[in-house]
Amino acid sequence: MIFITVGTQLGFDRLIKVMDIWAGSHSDAHIFAQIGEGVYQPHNFDYSRKLSTAEFMAQAKKSSLLVSHGGMGTILTAMELEKPLILVPRYSKMGEHRNDHQVATCDKFKNHKGIRVAWKTDQLIDLMNSEGTLTAATTDGLASRNFSAALKNKIDAILGL
Amino acid sequence: MQLLKIKELFLHYDTHYASTSLTIGQDLSLPNYHVVPDANLDKKILLIYSAISIFFLLVKLRPKLVITTGAAPGFISLVFAKMIGAKTIWIDSIANSEELSLSGKMAKRWADLWLTQWPDLATPTGPYYIGSVV
């Protein structure tokens, strides 16, 4: 099952439209979407506007692929549940968000294991067409090891060790 | 939950853990795990109850250092920690990629070390960036 999420704050019509078109030519794909306050309503898969945290996690757990706006919540979920993740950042120039923070978030995680970023809509189609080859996201541990070491130095300094 | 991603670090010290989760201590076999009541600004009565519980826990444990990623219970812990003479570290949540949380901003006053996990949010006068949990 492919789980699409646009986050809790805004709709994301561009993402839902493209996925609807893709789903139209892949009728064997099982898809569920959380579309938020989006105006566009998909024809080719079921959707809900809002999900509780428990419902969201349940859908994410059931899925074999997450397709998401560029939000930290889904990134953390994908890593925790070890699911492949395709990120689609919102762009302020397209009126999708008030700033380009999602671009920055996607940029930080673009090379992370199991996470792919679709900067452009056609890249999303390409990624969806190769979804069988996408690897699962995990925490590779490097960031946390580096942070751990840096934090240990600070802690030892504070404690006078 | 984020501090658990670096839990090996805390094995170097005599560490007690506290959170609002009823099950995580058991789930992960954490030694010295304490549950504290959850609280947020929307529920003032619960906030007071949480604060009282946290205060008594800190007085009982008398830690030298309190580390938290927030939010409200974490902030409360920092304030009380200072009152009992402990050192404090605030690590703003990795989820706050756009700006510091409200409690994160307020924590400046009460944190000996005030950290963000996003380099773009760091400033010369804090919060500082020394890395992130993922």
Short mmCIF file of C-alpha atoms in Angstrom, two decimals:
data_model
loop_
_atom_site.label_atom_id
_atom_site.label_comp_id
_atom_site.label_asym_id
_atom_site.label_seq_id
_atom_site.Cartn_x
_atom_site.Cartn_y
_atom_site.Cartn_z
CA MET A 1 0.00 0.00 0.00
CA ILE A 2 1.23 3.47 -0.85
CA PHE A 3 0.47 6.12 1.77
CA ILE A 4 0.40 9.76 0.67
CA THR A 5 0.44 12.53 3.27
CA VAL A 6 0.35 16.31 2.91
CA GLY A 7 0.66 17.25 6.57
CA THR A 8 -1.75 18.82 9.02
CA GLN A 9 -1.52 22.50 8.12
CA LEU A 10 -2.23 22.90 4.39
CA GLY A 11 -3.50 21.07 1.33
CA PHE A 12 -1.08 20.12 -1.44
CA ASP A 13 -3.04 19.91 -4.65
CA ARG A 14 -0.01 19.54 -6.95
CA LEU A 15 1.09 16.37 -5.17
CA ILE A 16 -2.39 14.83 -5.01
CA LYS A 17 -3.12 15.63 -8.68
CA VAL A 18 0.07 14.00 -9.92
CA MET A 19 -0.49 10.94 -7.75
CA ASP A 20 -4.08 10.72 -9.02
CA ILE A 21 -2.86 10.72 -12.62
CA TRP A 22 -0.23 8.09 -11.83
CA ALA A 23 -2.80 5.97 -10.03
CA GLY A 24 -5.06 6.20 -13.09
CA SER A 25 -2.52 4.28 -15.15
CA HIS A 26 -1.57 1.91 -12.32
CA SER A 27 -4.89 0.49 -11.29
CA ASP A 28 -3.29 -2.40 -9.46
CA ALA A 29 -1.64 -0.04 -6.99
CA HIS A 30 -3.31 0.24 -3.60
CA ILE A 31 -3.12 3.84 -2.43
CA PHE A 32 -4.46 5.82 0.49
CA ALA A 33 -4.02 9.57 0.91
CA GLN A 34 -4.35 12.14 3.67
CA ILE A 35 -5.15 15.29 1.71
CA GLY A 36 -5.69 17.91 4.40
CA GLU A 37 -7.49 21.05 3.30
CA GLY A 38 -6.69 20.40 -0.37
CA VAL A 39 -9.18 21.58 -2.95
CA TYR A 40 -8.47 18.84 -5.49
CA GLN A 41 -10.23 15.55 -4.75
CA PRO A 42 -8.65 12.42 -6.22
CA HIS A 43 -10.70 9.96 -8.26
CA ASN A 44 -8.39 6.97 -8.29
CA PHE A 45 -7.80 6.29 -4.62
CA ASP A 46 -9.41 6.65 -1.22
CA TYR A 47 -8.53 9.58 0.95
CA SER A 48 -9.17 11.27 4.25
CA ARG A 49 -8.59 14.89 5.17
CA LYS A 50 -7.40 14.42 8.70
CA LEU A 51 -5.93 11.49 10.59
CA SER A 52 -5.26 11.16 14.29
CA THR A 53 -1.70 10.33 15.27
CA ALA A 54 -2.70 6.72 15.86
CA GLU A 55 -4.47 6.49 12.49
CA PHE A 56 -1.51 8.11 10.74
CA MET A 57 0.97 5.67 12.29
CA ALA A 58 -1.31 2.73 11.46
CA GLN A 59 -1.48 3.76 7.79
CA ALA A 60 2.25 4.36 7.68
CA LYS A 61 2.95 0.96 9.24
CA LYS A 62 0.73 -0.80 6.70
CA SER A 63 2.38 0.92 3.77
CA SER A 64 5.28 -0.20 1.63
CA LEU A 65 6.02 3.34 0.48
CA LEU A 66 5.46 6.84 1.92
CA VAL A 67 4.94 9.79 -0.40
CA SER A 68 4.96 13.03 1.50
CA HIS A 69 5.24 16.79 1.57
CA GLY A 70 8.62 17.96 2.84
CA GLY A 71 7.81 17.83 6.53
CA MET A 72 9.91 16.58 9.44
CA GLY A 73 7.10 14.48 10.85
CA THR A 74 6.97 12.06 7.92
CA ILE A 75 10.76 11.93 7.72
CA LEU A 76 10.97 10.82 11.35
CA THR A 77 8.11 8.36 10.83
CA ALA A 78 9.76 6.82 7.76
CA MET A 79 13.00 6.33 9.67
CA GLU A 80 11.28 4.93 12.72
CA LEU A 81 9.15 2.47 10.73
CA GLU A 82 11.87 1.83 8.13
CA LYS A 83 9.81 2.67 5.07
CA PRO A 84 10.99 4.08 1.74
CA LEU A 85 10.08 7.75 1.49
CA ILE A 86 9.61 10.08 -1.44
CA LEU A 87 9.59 13.73 -0.41
CA VAL A 88 7.96 16.46 -2.46
CA PRO A 89 8.83 19.92 -1.14
CA ARG A 90 6.33 22.74 -1.24
CA TYR A 91 7.53 25.83 -3.05
CA SER A 92 6.71 29.36 -1.95
CA LYS A 93 6.92 30.54 -5.58
CA MET A 94 4.04 28.21 -6.41
CA GLY A 95 2.04 29.57 -3.50
CA GLU A 96 2.29 26.25 -1.70
CA HIS A 97 3.89 27.56 1.47
CA ARG A 98 4.84 30.91 2.97
CA ASN A 99 8.56 30.17 2.72
CA ASP A 100 10.91 27.54 1.23
CA HIS A 101 11.59 25.77 4.45
CA GLN A 102 10.52 22.42 3.01
CA VAL A 103 13.13 22.85 0.30
CA ALA A 104 15.75 23.23 3.05
CA THR A 105 14.44 20.18 4.90
CA CYS A 106 14.46 18.07 1.72
CA ASP A 107 17.95 19.29 0.92
CA LYS A 108 19.18 18.11 4.31
CA PHE A 109 17.76 14.62 3.87
CA LYS A 110 18.10 14.10 0.10
CA ASN A 111 21.08 11.76 0.38
CA HIS A 112 19.80 9.91 3.40
CA LYS A 113 19.36 6.20 2.96
CA GLY A 114 15.82 5.37 1.79
CA ILE A 115 14.80 8.96 1.16
CA ARG A 116 14.38 10.37 -2.33
CA VAL A 117 13.35 13.90 -3.20
CA ALA A 118 11.17 14.76 -6.18
CA TRP A 119 12.18 18.37 -6.80
CA LYS A 120 10.06 18.47 -9.94
CA THR A 121 6.74 16.81 -10.69
CA ASP A 122 8.12 14.61 -13.48
CA GLN A 123 10.77 13.30 -11.09
CA LEU A 124 7.92 12.15 -8.87
CA ILE A 125 6.48 10.14 -11.76
CA ASP A 126 9.90 8.57 -12.41
CA LEU A 127 10.32 7.67 -8.76
CA MET A 128 6.83 6.21 -8.58
CA ASN A 129 7.56 4.12 -11.67
CA SER A 130 10.62 2.68 -9.98
CA GLU A 131 8.99 2.24 -6.58
CA GLY A 132 9.86 -1.44 -6.44
CA THR A 133 13.52 -0.55 -6.27
CA LEU A 134 13.34 2.01 -3.47
CA THR A 135 15.13 1.10 -0.24
CA ALA A 136 13.82 1.68 3.24
CA ALA A 137 14.77 4.74 5.23
CA THR A 138 16.70 4.16 8.39
CA THR A 139 18.75 6.28 10.67
CA ASP A 140 22.30 5.71 9.47
CA GLY A 141 23.59 6.63 12.87
CA LEU A 142 26.32 8.98 11.71
CA ALA A 143 24.56 12.18 12.76
CA SER A 144 23.62 10.78 16.13
CA ARG A 145 27.16 9.47 16.75
CA ASN A 146 28.67 12.86 15.91
CA PHE A 147 26.11 14.66 18.02
CA SER A 148 26.67 12.23 20.87
CA ALA A 149 30.40 12.89 20.84
CA ALA A 150 29.96 16.66 20.71
CA LEU A 151 27.37 16.57 23.47
CA LYS A 152 29.59 14.40 25.66
CA ASN A 153 32.31 17.04 25.49
CA LYS A 154 29.83 19.68 26.56
CA ILE A 155 28.43 17.55 29.37
CA ASP A 156 31.89 16.71 30.71
CA ALA A 157 32.82 20.41 30.62
CA ILE A 158 29.64 21.37 32.46
CA LEU A 159 30.14 18.68 35.09
CA GLY A 160 33.82 19.53 35.42
CA LEU A 161 34.93 16.03 34.46
CA MET B 1 12.18 9.96 22.39
CA GLN B 2 14.96 11.84 20.65
CA LEU B 3 17.35 11.55 23.55
CA LEU B 4 16.92 7.79 23.34
CA LYS B 5 18.56 7.92 19.91
CA ILE B 6 21.77 8.84 21.72
CA LYS B 7 21.16 6.77 24.83
CA GLU B 8 24.58 5.09 24.68
CA LEU B 9 26.02 8.46 25.68
CA PHE B 10 24.08 8.46 28.92
CA LEU B 11 25.48 5.08 29.93
CA HIS B 12 28.68 6.95 30.78
CA TYR B 13 26.92 8.66 33.66
CA ASP B 14 24.59 7.79 36.51
CA THR B 15 21.42 8.63 34.60
CA HIS B 16 17.75 8.77 35.47
CA TYR B 17 15.14 9.11 32.75
CA ALA B 18 11.80 10.84 32.94
CA SER B 19 9.07 11.22 30.37
CA THR B 20 5.33 11.29 29.96
CA SER B 21 5.17 7.88 28.32
CA LEU B 22 3.68 5.18 30.52
CA THR B 23 5.39 2.36 28.70
CA ILE B 24 8.71 3.41 27.29
CA GLY B 25 10.66 2.59 30.41
CA GLN B 26 9.51 -1.00 30.25
CA ASP B 27 9.59 -1.23 26.45
CA LEU B 28 13.26 -0.30 26.38
CA SER B 29 14.26 -1.66 29.79
CA LEU B 30 15.50 1.74 30.86
CA PRO B 31 17.12 1.72 34.27
CA ASN B 32 15.85 4.42 36.64
CA TYR B 33 12.79 5.42 34.64
CA HIS B 34 10.21 7.84 36.08
CA VAL B 35 6.86 8.80 34.59
CA VAL B 36 5.82 12.43 34.86
CA PRO B 37 2.36 13.75 33.99
CA ASP B 38 2.03 15.40 30.60
CA ALA B 39 1.12 19.05 30.32
CA ASN B 40 0.67 21.79 27.77
CA LEU B 41 -0.50 25.38 27.80
CA ASP B 42 -4.05 24.42 26.89
CA LYS B 43 -4.65 22.61 30.14
CA LYS B 44 -3.53 24.82 33.01
CA ILE B 45 -4.66 22.50 35.79
CA LEU B 46 -2.66 19.62 34.34
CA LEU B 47 0.29 21.96 33.96
CA ILE B 48 0.24 22.68 37.69
CA TYR B 49 -0.09 18.99 38.54
CA SER B 50 2.78 18.17 36.19
CA ALA B 51 4.92 20.93 37.67
CA ILE B 52 4.36 19.68 41.22
CA SER B 53 5.24 16.11 40.24
CA ILE B 54 8.38 17.22 38.46
CA PHE B 55 9.42 19.39 41.39
CA PHE B 56 9.18 16.51 43.85
CA LEU B 57 11.02 14.18 41.49
CA LEU B 58 13.90 16.63 41.13
CA VAL B 59 14.08 17.24 44.86
CA LYS B 60 14.18 13.47 45.44
CA LEU B 61 16.84 12.80 42.79
CA ARG B 62 18.94 15.97 43.22
CA PRO B 63 20.57 15.66 39.78
CA LYS B 64 23.70 17.62 38.92
CA LEU B 65 22.54 18.05 35.33
CA VAL B 66 19.14 18.03 33.66
CA ILE B 67 18.88 17.56 29.89
CA THR B 68 15.65 17.92 27.94
CA THR B 69 14.27 18.34 24.44
CA GLY B 70 11.10 19.95 25.81
CA ALA B 71 8.29 20.74 25.55
CA ALA B 72 6.31 21.97 28.56
CA PRO B 73 7.32 19.29 31.10
CA GLY B 74 10.89 19.65 29.85
CA PHE B 75 10.81 23.39 30.31
CA ILE B 76 9.36 23.04 33.79
CA SER B 77 12.17 20.61 34.64
CA LEU B 78 14.76 23.14 33.56
CA VAL B 79 13.33 25.91 35.72
CA PHE B 80 13.13 23.73 38.83
CA ALA B 81 16.55 22.27 38.11
CA LYS B 82 18.02 25.76 38.27
CA MET B 83 16.20 26.39 41.55
CA ILE B 84 17.85 23.38 43.15
CA GLY B 85 21.27 24.31 41.83
CA ALA B 86 21.60 21.86 38.96
CA LYS B 87 23.11 22.58 35.57
CA THR B 88 20.82 22.43 32.53
CA ILE B 89 20.91 21.64 28.82
CA TRP B 90 18.06 22.42 26.43
CA ILE B 91 18.15 20.57 23.10
CA ASP B 92 15.37 21.92 20.92
CA SER B 93 13.37 19.22 19.16
CA ILE B 94 14.48 18.02 15.70
CA ALA B 95 10.89 18.58 14.62
CA ASN B 96 11.31 22.35 15.03
CA SER B 97 13.03 22.94 11.73
CA GLU B 98 11.54 26.37 11.01
CA GLU B 99 11.84 28.09 14.36
CA LEU B 100 12.36 27.28 17.99
CA SER B 101 9.33 26.13 19.93
CA LEU B 102 7.80 28.57 22.41
CA SER B 103 9.35 26.67 25.31
CA GLY B 104 12.63 26.55 23.38
CA LYS B 105 12.71 30.34 23.16
CA MET B 106 11.90 30.70 26.85
CA ALA B 107 14.52 28.13 27.79
CA LYS B 108 17.36 30.52 26.97
CA ARG B 109 17.12 32.05 30.43
CA TRP B 110 17.25 28.71 32.18
CA ALA B 111 19.71 26.72 30.11
CA ASP B 112 23.44 26.53 30.75
CA LEU B 113 23.68 25.10 27.25
CA TRP B 114 20.99 26.12 24.78
CA LEU B 115 20.96 24.03 21.60
CA THR B 116 19.05 23.72 18.34
CA GLN B 117 19.31 20.73 16.00
CA TRP B 118 19.05 22.91 12.88
CA PRO B 119 22.10 24.95 11.84
CA ASP B 120 19.94 27.64 10.22
CA LEU B 121 18.38 28.42 13.58
CA ALA B 122 21.69 28.92 15.38
CA THR B 123 22.88 32.45 16.20
CA PRO B 124 26.09 33.81 17.76
CA THR B 125 24.21 34.36 21.02
CA GLY B 126 22.44 31.03 20.91
CA PRO B 127 20.87 28.68 20.43
CA TYR B 128 23.97 26.81 19.31
CA TYR B 129 24.22 23.96 16.85
CA ILE B 130 26.54 21.03 17.59
CA GLY B 131 24.65 18.37 15.66
CA SER B 132 21.37 16.49 15.56
CA VAL B 133 19.98 13.12 16.58
CA VAL B 134 19.26 12.07 12.99
#
